[in-house]
Coordinates of N, CA and C in Angstrom, one line a residue:
M1 N 11.1 25.0 -2.3 CA 10.0 24.3 -2.9 C 9.4 23.3 -1.9
P2 N 8.1 23.3 -1.7 CA 7.5 22.4 -0.7 C 7.6 21.0 -1.2
R3 N 7.8 20.1 -0.2 CA 7.9 18.7 -0.5 C 6.5 18.1 -0.8
P4 N 6.5 17.1 -1.7 CA 5.2 16.4 -1.9 C 4.7 15.8 -0.6
R5 N 3.4 15.5 -0.5 CA 2.9 14.9 0.7 C 2.1 13.6 0.2
V6 N 2.4 12.5 1.0 CA 1.8 11.2 0.7 C 1.0 10.7 1.9
L7 N -0.1 10.1 1.6 CA -0.9 9.5 2.7 C -0.7 8.0 2.7
F8 N -0.1 7.4 3.8 CA 0.0 6.0 4.0 C -1.3 5.5 4.7
V9 N -2.0 4.5 4.1 CA -3.2 4.0 4.7 C -3.0 2.6 5.2
L10 N -3.4 2.4 6.4 CA -3.4 1.1 7.1 C -4.8 0.6 7.4
T11 N -4.9 -0.7 7.5 CA -6.1 -1.3 8.0 C -6.4 -1.1 9.4
S12 N -7.6 -1.1 9.8 CA -8.0 -1.2 11.3 C -8.5 -2.5 11.7
A13 N -8.5 -3.5 10.7 CA -9.0 -4.8 11.0 C -7.9 -5.6 11.7
Q14 N -8.2 -6.2 12.8 CA -7.1 -7.0 13.5 C -7.4 -8.5 13.6
N15 N -8.5 -8.9 13.1 CA -8.9 -10.4 13.1 C -9.6 -10.8 11.9
F16 N -9.4 -12.0 11.4 CA -10.3 -12.6 10.4 C -11.6 -13.0 11.1
A17 N -12.6 -13.4 10.4 CA -13.9 -13.7 10.9 C -13.8 -14.8 12.0
D18 N -12.8 -15.7 11.9 CA -12.7 -16.8 12.9 C -11.9 -16.4 14.1
G19 N -11.4 -15.1 14.2 CA -10.6 -14.7 15.3 C -9.1 -14.7 15.1
T20 N -8.7 -15.3 14.0 CA -7.2 -15.3 13.7 C -6.7 -13.9 13.5
P21 N -5.6 -13.6 14.2 CA -5.1 -12.2 14.1 C -4.6 -11.9 12.7
T22 N -4.8 -10.6 12.4 CA -4.2 -10.1 11.1 C -3.9 -8.6 11.4
G23 N -3.8 -7.8 10.3 CA -3.5 -6.4 10.5 C -2.7 -5.9 9.3
W24 N -1.8 -4.9 9.5 CA -1.0 -4.4 8.4 C 0.4 -5.1 8.5
F25 N 1.0 -5.2 7.4 CA 2.3 -6.0 7.3 C 3.5 -5.1 7.4
L26 N 4.3 -5.4 8.4 CA 5.4 -4.5 8.8 C 6.3 -4.1 7.7
S27 N 6.9 -5.0 7.0 CA 7.9 -4.7 5.9 C 7.3 -3.9 4.8
E28 N 6.0 -4.2 4.5 CA 5.3 -3.5 3.4 C 5.0 -2.0 3.8
G29 N 5.1 -1.6 5.0 CA 5.1 -0.2 5.4 C 6.5 0.3 5.5
A30 N 7.4 -0.5 6.0 CA 8.8 0.0 6.3 C 9.5 0.3 5.0
H31 N 9.5 -0.6 4.0 CA 10.4 -0.4 2.9 C 10.0 0.9 2.0
P32 N 8.7 1.1 1.7 CA 8.3 2.3 1.0 C 8.6 3.5 1.8
Y33 N 8.4 3.4 3.2 CA 8.6 4.6 4.0 C 10.0 5.1 3.9
Y34 N 10.9 4.2 4.0 CA 12.3 4.7 4.0 C 12.8 5.0 2.6
V35 N 12.2 4.6 1.6 CA 12.4 5.1 0.2 C 11.9 6.6 0.1
L36 N 10.7 6.8 0.6 CA 10.1 8.1 0.4 C 10.4 9.2 1.4
E37 N 10.6 8.8 2.7 CA 10.6 9.7 3.8 C 11.7 10.8 3.6
P38 N 12.9 10.5 3.1 CA 13.9 11.6 2.9 C 13.4 12.7 1.9
H39 N 12.4 12.4 1.1 CA 12.1 13.3 0.0 C 10.6 13.9 0.1
V40 N 9.8 13.2 0.8 CA 8.3 13.6 0.9 C 7.9 13.6 2.3
D41 N 6.8 14.3 2.6 CA 6.1 14.3 3.9 C 5.1 13.2 3.9
I42 N 5.0 12.5 5.0 CA 4.1 11.3 5.0 C 3.2 11.4 6.3
D43 N 2.0 11.2 6.0 CA 1.0 11.1 7.1 C 0.4 9.7 7.0
W44 N 0.0 9.1 8.2 CA -0.6 7.8 8.2 C -2.0 7.9 8.6
A45 N -2.9 7.1 8.0 CA -4.3 7.1 8.3 C -4.9 5.7 8.4
S46 N -6.0 5.5 9.0 CA -6.7 4.2 9.0 C -8.2 4.5 9.2
P47 N -9.1 3.5 9.0 CA -10.5 3.8 9.1 C -10.9 4.3 10.5
K48 N -10.3 3.7 11.6 CA -10.7 4.0 12.9 C -9.8 5.1 13.6
G49 N -8.7 5.3 13.0 CA -7.7 6.2 13.6 C -7.0 5.6 14.7
G50 N -6.0 6.3 15.3 CA -5.2 5.8 16.4 C -4.2 4.7 16.0
K51 N -3.9 3.8 16.9 CA -2.9 2.8 16.7 C -3.5 1.7 15.8
A52 N -2.9 1.5 14.6 CA -3.4 0.5 13.7 C -2.8 -0.9 14.1
P53 N -3.6 -1.9 14.0 CA -3.1 -3.3 14.4 C -2.1 -3.8 13.4
L54 N -1.0 -4.2 14.0 CA 0.2 -4.8 13.3 C 0.0 -6.3 13.2
D55 N 0.1 -6.9 12.0 CA -0.1 -8.3 11.9 C 1.1 -9.0 12.6
P56 N 0.8 -9.8 13.6 CA 1.9 -10.5 14.3 C 2.7 -11.4 13.4
G57 N 2.1 -11.9 12.4 CA 2.9 -12.8 11.5 C 3.9 -12.0 10.7
S58 N 3.7 -10.7 10.6 CA 4.7 -9.9 9.9 C 5.9 -9.6 10.7
L59 N 5.8 -9.6 12.1 CA 6.9 -9.5 13.0 C 7.8 -10.7 12.8
K60 N 7.2 -11.9 12.8 CA 7.9 -13.2 12.6 C 8.6 -13.2 11.2
F61 N 7.9 -12.7 10.2 CA 8.5 -12.6 8.9 C 9.7 -11.8 8.8
A62 N 9.6 -10.6 9.5 CA 10.7 -9.6 9.5 C 12.0 -10.2 10.2
K63 N 11.7 -10.9 11.3 CA 12.8 -11.6 12.0 C 13.5 -12.6 11.2
E64 N 12.7 -13.5 10.5 CA 13.2 -14.6 9.7 C 14.0 -14.0 8.6
K65 N 13.6 -12.9 8.0 CA 14.3 -12.3 6.9 C 15.4 -11.4 7.3
A66 N 15.6 -11.2 8.6 CA 16.7 -10.3 9.1 C 16.5 -8.9 8.5
D67 N 15.2 -8.4 8.5 CA 14.9 -7.2 7.8 C 15.2 -6.0 8.7
D68 N 16.3 -5.3 8.4 CA 16.7 -4.2 9.3 C 15.7 -3.0 9.2
E69 N 15.2 -2.8 8.0 CA 14.3 -1.6 7.9 C 13.0 -1.9 8.7
A70 N 12.5 -3.1 8.7 CA 11.3 -3.4 9.4 C 11.6 -3.2 10.9
Q71 N 12.7 -3.7 11.4 CA 13.1 -3.5 12.8 C 13.2 -2.1 13.1
R72 N 13.8 -1.3 12.2 CA 14.0 0.1 12.4 C 12.7 0.8 12.6
L73 N 11.7 0.5 11.8 CA 10.4 1.1 11.9 C 9.7 0.9 13.2
L74 N 10.0 -0.2 13.8 CA 9.4 -0.5 15.1 C 9.8 0.5 16.2
V75 N 11.0 1.0 16.1 CA 11.5 2.0 17.1 C 11.7 3.4 16.6
D76 N 11.1 3.7 15.4 CA 11.3 5.0 14.8 C 10.2 5.9 15.3
E77 N 10.6 6.8 16.2 CA 9.6 7.7 16.9 C 8.9 8.6 15.9
K78 N 9.6 9.1 14.9 CA 8.9 9.9 13.9 C 7.8 9.1 13.1
A79 N 8.1 7.9 12.7 CA 7.2 7.1 12.0 C 6.0 6.7 12.9
K80 N 6.2 6.5 14.2 CA 5.2 6.2 15.2 C 4.2 7.4 15.3
G81 N 4.7 8.6 15.2 CA 3.9 9.8 15.2 C 3.7 10.4 16.6
D82 N 3.2 11.6 16.6 CA 2.9 12.3 17.8 C 1.6 13.1 17.6
E83 N 1.3 14.0 18.6 CA 0.1 14.7 18.5 C -0.1 15.6 17.3
E84 N 1.1 16.1 16.8 CA 1.0 17.0 15.6 C 1.3 16.3 14.3
H85 N 1.9 15.1 14.4 CA 2.4 14.4 13.1 C 1.8 13.0 13.1
P86 N 0.8 12.7 12.3 CA 0.3 11.4 12.3 C 1.3 10.3 11.9
G87 N 1.3 9.2 12.7 CA 2.2 8.1 12.4 C 1.4 6.8 12.5
Y88 N 2.1 5.7 12.4 CA 1.4 4.4 12.4 C 0.8 4.1 13.8
E89 N 1.2 4.7 14.9 CA 0.6 4.5 16.2 C -0.4 5.6 16.5
R90 N -0.4 6.6 15.7 CA -1.3 7.8 15.9 C -1.9 8.1 14.5
T91 N -2.6 7.2 13.9 CA -3.1 7.4 12.6 C -4.3 8.4 12.6
L92 N -4.4 9.2 11.5 CA -5.6 10.0 11.3 C -6.8 9.1 11.0
K93 N -8.0 9.5 11.4 CA -9.2 8.8 10.9 C -9.4 9.2 9.4
L94 N -9.7 8.2 8.6 CA -9.9 8.5 7.1 C -11.0 9.5 6.9
S95 N -12.0 9.5 7.8 CA -13.1 10.5 7.7 C -12.6 11.9 7.9
E96 N -11.4 12.1 8.5 CA -11.0 13.4 8.9 C -9.8 13.9 8.0
V97 N -9.5 13.1 7.0 CA -8.4 13.4 6.0 C -8.8 14.5 5.1
D98 N -7.9 15.5 4.9 CA -8.1 16.5 3.8 C -7.5 15.9 2.6
Q99 N -8.3 15.4 1.7 CA -7.7 14.7 0.5 C -7.0 15.6 -0.4
N100 N -7.2 16.9 -0.3 CA -6.5 17.9 -1.2 C -5.1 18.1 -0.8
K101 N -4.7 17.7 0.3 CA -3.3 17.9 0.8 C -2.3 17.0 0.2
Y102 N -2.7 15.9 -0.5 CA -1.8 14.8 -0.9 C -1.7 14.7 -2.4
E103 N -0.5 14.5 -2.8 CA -0.2 14.2 -4.2 C -0.2 12.7 -4.5
G104 N -0.1 11.9 -3.4 CA -0.1 10.5 -3.6 C -0.7 9.8 -2.4
I105 N -1.1 8.5 -2.6 CA -1.6 7.7 -1.6 C -1.0 6.3 -1.7
F106 N -0.7 5.7 -0.6 CA -0.1 4.3 -0.6 C -0.9 3.4 0.4
Y107 N -1.4 2.3 -0.1 CA -2.1 1.3 0.7 C -1.1 0.2 1.1
V108 N -0.8 0.1 2.4 CA 0.0 -0.9 2.9 C -0.7 -2.2 3.0
G109 N 0.0 -3.3 2.7 CA -0.7 -4.6 2.7 C -0.8 -5.3 4.0
G110 N -1.0 -6.6 4.1 CA -1.5 -7.3 5.2 C -2.9 -7.7 4.8
H111 N -3.4 -8.8 5.4 CA -4.7 -9.2 5.0 C -5.9 -8.3 5.4
G112 N -5.6 -7.4 6.4 CA -6.6 -6.5 6.9 C -7.4 -5.8 5.8
P113 N -6.8 -5.2 4.7 CA -7.6 -4.5 3.7 C -8.7 -5.3 3.1
L114 N -8.5 -6.6 3.0 CA -9.6 -7.5 2.5 C -10.8 -7.4 3.4
I115 N -10.7 -7.0 4.6 CA -11.8 -7.1 5.6 C -12.4 -5.7 5.7
D116 N -11.6 -4.6 5.8 CA -12.3 -3.3 6.1 C -12.1 -2.3 4.9
L117 N -10.9 -2.2 4.4 CA -10.7 -1.1 3.4 C -11.4 -1.4 2.0
K118 N -11.7 -2.7 1.8 CA -12.4 -3.0 0.5 C -13.7 -2.2 0.3
A119 N -14.4 -1.9 1.4 CA -15.7 -1.2 1.3 C -15.7 0.0 2.2
D120 N -14.6 0.5 2.6 CA -14.6 1.7 3.4 C -14.9 3.0 2.6
E121 N -16.0 3.6 2.8 CA -16.4 4.7 2.0 C -15.5 5.9 2.0
D122 N -14.9 6.2 3.1 CA -13.9 7.3 3.2 C -12.7 7.0 2.4
S123 N -12.2 5.8 2.5 CA -11.0 5.4 1.7 C -11.4 5.4 0.2
I124 N -12.5 4.9 -0.2 CA -12.9 4.9 -1.6 C -13.0 6.3 -2.1
N125 N -13.6 7.2 -1.3 CA -13.8 8.6 -1.7 C -12.5 9.3 -2.0
I126 N -11.5 9.0 -1.1 CA -10.2 9.7 -1.2 C -9.5 9.2 -2.4
A127 N -9.5 7.9 -2.7 CA -8.8 7.3 -3.8 C -9.5 7.7 -5.1
T128 N -10.8 7.8 -5.1 CA -11.6 8.3 -6.3 C -11.2 9.7 -6.6
H129 N -11.1 10.5 -5.6 CA -10.7 11.9 -5.8 C -9.3 12.0 -6.4
M130 N -8.4 11.2 -5.9 CA -7.1 11.2 -6.5 C -7.0 10.7 -7.9
L131 N -7.8 9.7 -8.2 CA -7.9 9.2 -9.6 C -8.5 10.3 -10.5
K132 N -9.5 11.0 -10.1 CA -10.1 12.0 -11.0 C -9.3 13.3 -11.1
T133 N -8.4 13.5 -10.2 CA -7.6 14.7 -10.2 C -6.2 14.5 -10.6
G134 N -5.9 13.3 -11.2 CA -4.6 13.0 -11.8 C -3.5 12.9 -10.8
R135 N -3.7 12.3 -9.7 CA -2.7 12.0 -8.7 C -2.2 10.6 -8.7
H136 N -1.4 10.2 -7.7 CA -0.8 8.9 -7.8 C -1.3 7.9 -6.7
I137 N -1.7 6.8 -7.1 CA -2.4 5.8 -6.3 C -1.5 4.6 -6.3
S138 N -1.1 4.1 -5.1 CA -0.2 2.9 -5.0 C -0.6 2.0 -3.9
A139 N -0.3 0.7 -4.1 CA -0.7 -0.3 -3.2 C 0.2 -1.5 -3.4
V140 N 0.4 -2.3 -2.3 CA 1.2 -3.5 -2.4 C 0.5 -4.7 -1.7
C141 N 0.7 -5.9 -2.3 CA 0.3 -7.2 -1.8 C -1.3 -7.2 -1.7
H142 N -1.8 -7.1 -0.5 CA -3.3 -7.1 -0.3 C -3.8 -5.7 -0.3
G143 N -2.9 -4.7 -0.3 CA -3.3 -3.3 -0.4 C -4.3 -3.0 -1.5
P144 N -4.1 -3.5 -2.7 CA -5.0 -3.2 -3.8 C -6.5 -3.6 -3.5
A145 N -6.7 -4.4 -2.5 CA -8.1 -4.7 -2.1 C -8.8 -3.4 -1.8
A146 N -8.1 -2.4 -1.3 CA -8.7 -1.1 -1.0 C -9.3 -0.4 -2.2
L147 N -8.9 -0.8 -3.4 CA -9.2 -0.1 -4.6 C -10.3 -0.8 -5.4
V148 N -10.9 -1.9 -4.9 CA -11.9 -2.6 -5.7 C -13.2 -1.8 -5.9
G149 N -13.4 -0.8 -5.1 CA -14.6 0.0 -5.2 C -14.4 1.3 -5.9
V150 N -13.2 1.6 -6.3 CA -12.8 2.9 -6.9 C -13.1 2.9 -8.4
K151 N -13.8 3.9 -8.8 CA -14.2 4.0 -10.2 C -13.8 5.4 -10.8
D152 N -13.6 5.5 -12.1 CA -13.3 6.8 -12.7 C -14.6 7.6 -13.0
A153 N -14.4 8.7 -13.7 CA -15.5 9.6 -13.9 C -16.6 8.9 -14.8
K154 N -16.2 7.9 -15.6 CA -17.1 7.2 -16.4 C -17.7 6.0 -15.8
G155 N -17.4 5.8 -14.5 CA -17.9 4.6 -13.8 C -17.2 3.3 -14.0
K156 N -16.0 3.4 -14.6 CA -15.2 2.2 -14.8 C -14.2 1.9 -13.7
S157 N -14.0 0.7 -13.3 CA -13.1 0.3 -12.3 C -11.7 0.9 -12.6
I158 N -11.0 1.2 -11.5 CA -9.6 1.7 -11.7 C -8.8 0.6 -12.3
F159 N -9.1 -0.6 -12.2 CA -8.4 -1.7 -12.8 C -8.7 -2.0 -14.2
E160 N -9.9 -1.6 -14.7 CA -10.3 -2.0 -16.0 C -9.3 -1.6 -17.1
G161 N -8.9 -2.5 -17.9 CA -8.1 -2.3 -19.0 C -6.6 -2.0 -18.8
V162 N -6.1 -2.2 -17.5 CA -4.7 -1.9 -17.2 C -4.1 -3.1 -16.6
Q163 N -2.8 -3.2 -16.7 CA -2.0 -4.2 -16.0 C -1.9 -3.9 -14.6
A164 N -2.1 -4.8 -13.7 CA -2.0 -4.6 -12.3 C -1.6 -5.9 -11.6
T165 N -1.0 -5.8 -10.5 CA -0.6 -7.0 -9.7 C -1.0 -6.9 -8.3
A166 N -1.0 -8.0 -7.5 CA -1.3 -8.0 -6.1 C -0.9 -9.5 -5.7
F167 N -1.2 -9.8 -4.4 CA -0.9 -11.1 -3.9 C -1.6 -12.2 -4.7
S168 N -0.8 -13.1 -5.2 CA -1.4 -14.1 -6.1 C -2.1 -15.2 -5.4
N169 N -3.0 -15.9 -6.1 CA -3.7 -17.0 -5.5 C -2.7 -18.1 -5.0
E170 N -1.6 -18.3 -5.8 CA -0.6 -19.3 -5.5 C 0.1 -18.9 -4.1
E171 N 0.4 -17.6 -4.0 CA 1.0 -17.2 -2.7 C 0.1 -17.3 -1.6
E172 N -1.2 -17.0 -1.8 CA -2.2 -17.1 -0.8 C -2.3 -18.6 -0.3
Q173 N -2.3 -19.5 -1.3 CA -2.3 -20.9 -0.9 C -1.1 -21.3 -0.1
E174 N 0.1 -20.8 -0.5 CA 1.3 -21.2 0.2 C 1.3 -20.7 1.7
V175 N 0.7 -19.5 2.0 CA 0.7 -19.0 3.3 C -0.4 -19.7 4.2
G176 N -1.3 -20.5 3.5 CA -2.3 -21.2 4.3 C -3.5 -20.4 4.7
L177 N -3.7 -19.3 4.0 CA -4.9 -18.4 4.4 C -5.9 -18.3 3.3
I178 N -5.9 -19.1 2.3 CA -6.8 -19.0 1.2 C -8.2 -19.2 1.7
D179 N -8.4 -20.0 2.7 CA -9.8 -20.3 3.2 C -10.3 -19.2 4.2
K180 N -9.4 -18.4 4.7 CA -9.7 -17.4 5.6 C -10.0 -16.1 4.9
A181 N -9.3 -15.8 3.8 CA -9.5 -14.6 3.1 C -10.9 -14.4 2.6
P182 N -11.5 -13.2 2.8 CA -12.9 -13.0 2.3 C -13.0 -13.1 0.8
F183 N -11.9 -12.8 0.1 CA -11.9 -12.9 -1.4 C -10.5 -13.0 -1.8
L184 N -10.2 -13.4 -3.0 CA -8.9 -13.5 -3.5 C -8.6 -12.3 -4.5
I185 N -7.6 -11.4 -4.1 CA -7.5 -10.2 -4.8 C -7.1 -10.4 -6.3
E186 N -6.3 -11.5 -6.6 CA -6.0 -11.8 -8.0 C -7.3 -12.0 -8.8
D187 N -8.2 -12.8 -8.3 CA -9.5 -13.0 -8.9 C -10.3 -11.8 -9.1
Q188 N -10.3 -10.9 -8.1 CA -11.1 -9.7 -8.1 C -10.6 -8.7 -9.1
I189 N -9.3 -8.6 -9.3 CA -8.7 -7.7 -10.3 C -9.2 -8.2 -11.7
K190 N -9.1 -9.5 -11.9 CA -9.6 -10.0 -13.2 C -11.1 -9.8 -13.4
K191 N -11.9 -10.0 -12.4 CA -13.3 -9.7 -12.4 C -13.6 -8.3 -12.8
L192 N -12.8 -7.4 -12.4 CA -13.1 -6.0 -12.6 C -12.5 -5.5 -13.9
G193 N -12.0 -6.4 -14.7 CA -11.5 -6.1 -16.1 C -10.0 -5.7 -16.1
G194 N -9.3 -6.0 -15.1 CA -7.9 -5.7 -15.1 C -7.1 -6.9 -15.7
H195 N -5.9 -6.6 -16.2 CA -5.0 -7.6 -16.7 C -4.0 -8.0 -15.6
Y196 N -4.4 -9.0 -14.9 CA -3.6 -9.4 -13.7 C -2.3 -10.0 -14.2
V197 N -1.1 -9.6 -13.6 CA 0.2 -10.1 -13.9 C 0.9 -10.5 -12.6
K198 N 1.9 -11.3 -12.7 CA 2.6 -11.7 -11.5 C 4.0 -12.1 -11.9
A199 N 4.9 -12.2 -10.9 CA 6.3 -12.6 -11.1 C 6.3 -14.1 -11.6
P200 N 7.5 -14.4 -12.2 CA 7.6 -15.8 -12.8 C 7.5 -16.9 -11.7
K201 N 7.8 -16.6 -10.5 CA 7.7 -17.5 -9.3 C 7.2 -16.8 -8.1
P202 N 6.5 -17.5 -7.2 CA 6.0 -16.9 -6.0 C 7.1 -16.2 -5.2
W203 N 6.8 -15.0 -4.6 CA 7.6 -14.3 -3.7 C 8.7 -13.5 -4.3
L204 N 8.8 -13.5 -5.7 CA 9.7 -12.6 -6.4 C 9.0 -11.3 -6.5
D205 N 9.8 -10.2 -6.7 CA 9.1 -8.9 -6.8 C 8.5 -8.7 -8.2
R206 N 7.4 -8.0 -8.2 CA 6.8 -7.5 -9.4 C 6.0 -6.2 -9.1
V207 N 6.3 -5.2 -9.9 CA 5.7 -3.9 -9.8 C 5.2 -3.5 -11.1
E208 N 4.0 -2.9 -11.1 CA 3.3 -2.5 -12.3 C 3.0 -1.0 -12.2
V209 N 3.2 -0.2 -13.2 CA 2.9 1.2 -13.2 C 2.0 1.4 -14.4
A210 N 0.7 1.9 -14.2 CA -0.2 2.1 -15.3 C -0.6 3.6 -15.3
R211 N -0.6 4.2 -16.4 CA -1.0 5.6 -16.6 C -2.5 5.7 -16.3
K212 N -2.8 6.8 -15.6 CA -4.2 7.2 -15.4 C -4.4 8.6 -15.7
G213 N -4.9 8.8 -17.0 CA -5.1 10.2 -17.5 C -3.7 10.8 -17.9
A214 N -3.7 12.1 -18.0 CA -2.5 12.8 -18.5 C -1.4 12.8 -17.4
K215 N -1.8 12.8 -16.1 CA -0.8 13.0 -15.1 C -0.8 11.9 -14.0
G216 N -1.8 11.2 -13.8 CA -1.9 10.3 -12.7 C -1.4 8.9 -13.0
S217 N -1.3 8.1 -12.0 CA -0.8 6.7 -12.2 C -1.4 5.8 -11.1
L218 N -1.4 4.5 -11.5 CA -1.8 3.4 -10.6 C -0.5 2.5 -10.5
I219 N 0.0 2.4 -9.2 CA 1.2 1.6 -9.0 C 0.8 0.4 -8.1
T220 N 1.1 -0.8 -8.5 CA 0.8 -2.0 -7.7 C 2.0 -2.9 -7.6
G221 N 2.1 -3.5 -6.4 CA 3.2 -4.5 -6.2 C 2.6 -5.8 -5.7
E222 N 3.2 -6.9 -6.0 CA 2.6 -8.2 -5.8 C 2.7 -8.7 -4.4
N223 N 3.8 -8.5 -3.7 CA 4.0 -9.2 -2.4 C 5.0 -8.4 -1.6
P224 N 5.4 -8.9 -0.4 CA 6.4 -8.1 0.4 C 7.7 -7.7 -0.3
A225 N 8.2 -8.6 -1.2 CA 9.4 -8.3 -1.9 C 9.2 -7.1 -2.9
S226 N 8.0 -6.8 -3.2 CA 7.7 -5.7 -4.1 C 7.5 -4.3 -3.5
A227 N 7.5 -4.3 -2.1 CA 7.2 -3.1 -1.4 C 8.2 -1.9 -1.7
R228 N 9.5 -2.2 -1.7 CA 10.4 -1.2 -2.0 C 10.3 -0.7 -3.4
G229 N 10.0 -1.6 -4.3 CA 9.8 -1.1 -5.7 C 8.6 -0.2 -5.9
V230 N 7.6 -0.5 -5.2 CA 6.4 0.4 -5.2 C 6.8 1.8 -4.7
G231 N 7.5 1.8 -3.6 CA 8.0 3.1 -3.1 C 8.8 3.8 -4.1
E232 N 9.7 3.1 -4.7 CA 10.6 3.8 -5.7 C 9.8 4.3 -6.9
A233 N 8.8 3.5 -7.4 CA 8.0 3.9 -8.5 C 7.1 5.2 -8.1
L234 N 6.6 5.2 -6.9 CA 5.9 6.3 -6.4 C 6.7 7.6 -6.3
L235 N 8.0 7.4 -5.8 CA 8.9 8.5 -5.8 C 9.2 9.1 -7.1
A236 N 9.4 8.2 -8.1 CA 9.7 8.6 -9.5 C 8.5 9.4 -10.1
E237 N 7.3 9.0 -9.7 CA 6.1 9.7 -10.2 C 5.9 11.1 -9.6
L238 N 6.2 11.1 -8.3 CA 6.1 12.4 -7.5 C 7.2 13.4 -7.9
M239 N 8.4 12.9 -8.1 CA 9.6 13.7 -8.3 C 10.4 13.1 -9.5
P240 N 10.0 13.5 -10.7 CA 10.6 12.9 -11.9 C 12.2 12.9 -11.9
Q241 N 12.8 13.8 -11.1 CA 14.3 13.8 -11.1 C 14.9 12.5 -10.6
F242 N 14.0 11.7 -9.9 CA 14.5 10.5 -9.4 C 14.2 9.3 -10.3
A243 N 13.5 9.6 -11.4 CA 13.1 8.5 -12.3 C 14.3 7.7 -12.9
K244 N 15.3 8.4 -13.3 CA 16.4 7.7 -14.0 C 17.2 6.9 -13.0
S245 N 17.4 7.4 -11.8 CA 18.1 6.5 -10.8 C 17.3 5.3 -10.4
V246 N 16.0 5.4 -10.4 CA 15.1 4.2 -10.1 C 15.2 3.3 -11.3
Q247 N 15.2 3.8 -12.5 CA 15.3 2.9 -13.7 C 16.6 2.2 -13.7
D248 N 17.7 2.9 -13.4 CA 19.0 2.3 -13.4 C 19.2 1.2 -12.4
R249 N 18.5 1.3 -11.2 CA 18.6 0.3 -10.2 C 17.9 -1.0 -10.6
H250 N 16.9 -0.8 -11.6 CA 16.1 -2.0 -12.0 C 16.5 -2.5 -13.4
A251 N 17.6 -1.9 -13.9 CA 18.0 -2.2 -15.3 C 18.7 -3.6 -15.3

């Protein structure tokens, strides 16, 4: 039986408007990757293709947290990719992605999605196709910013009427980037008609799974601590035989 295929999407934005470095967040790519990789095929993509910019702050974060999986991803040749297998250093251009190949999509966080993916037409088209065809859409931290332009067949926001989470305003304030962020994803989800929820305290994990049609789903995670849970929820949606084991780990 063929393995499901998932598209990991990274930002191509490497700076805020004032020049401060940003990019994709290391642990938010690593944790879901190592949950999913043993069971599904993963391709990596970004708006510009090629090597996606890694947020230097996420390297410091991984070191401070002694995050073994994040460090492992940095030297993982398969995850980096090669000429035949797209990885985070050899991403596909979103404009060249065959959206019909994938049962799921995952948007890695970092502040970059607030800058480019929020309005990237190729990204929006891929996610919209997945929404309309009953597939699985997932994102963590600032990754949900990539979905603010996604609408269903009736023209309603993907967030309208469902519970969803993302990096909170309080967490944005604590990292000192609230004035640099082009917009606040918590506020945007609320503006689009979503029921924004978050963990009881900043930096604790929170994952939400919302049904989308008969077969599809929207999976969102609040912050770096939620990345593994998003990967586990996506795995359970793609391969229901794993659902019970995921539920047991979170019981």
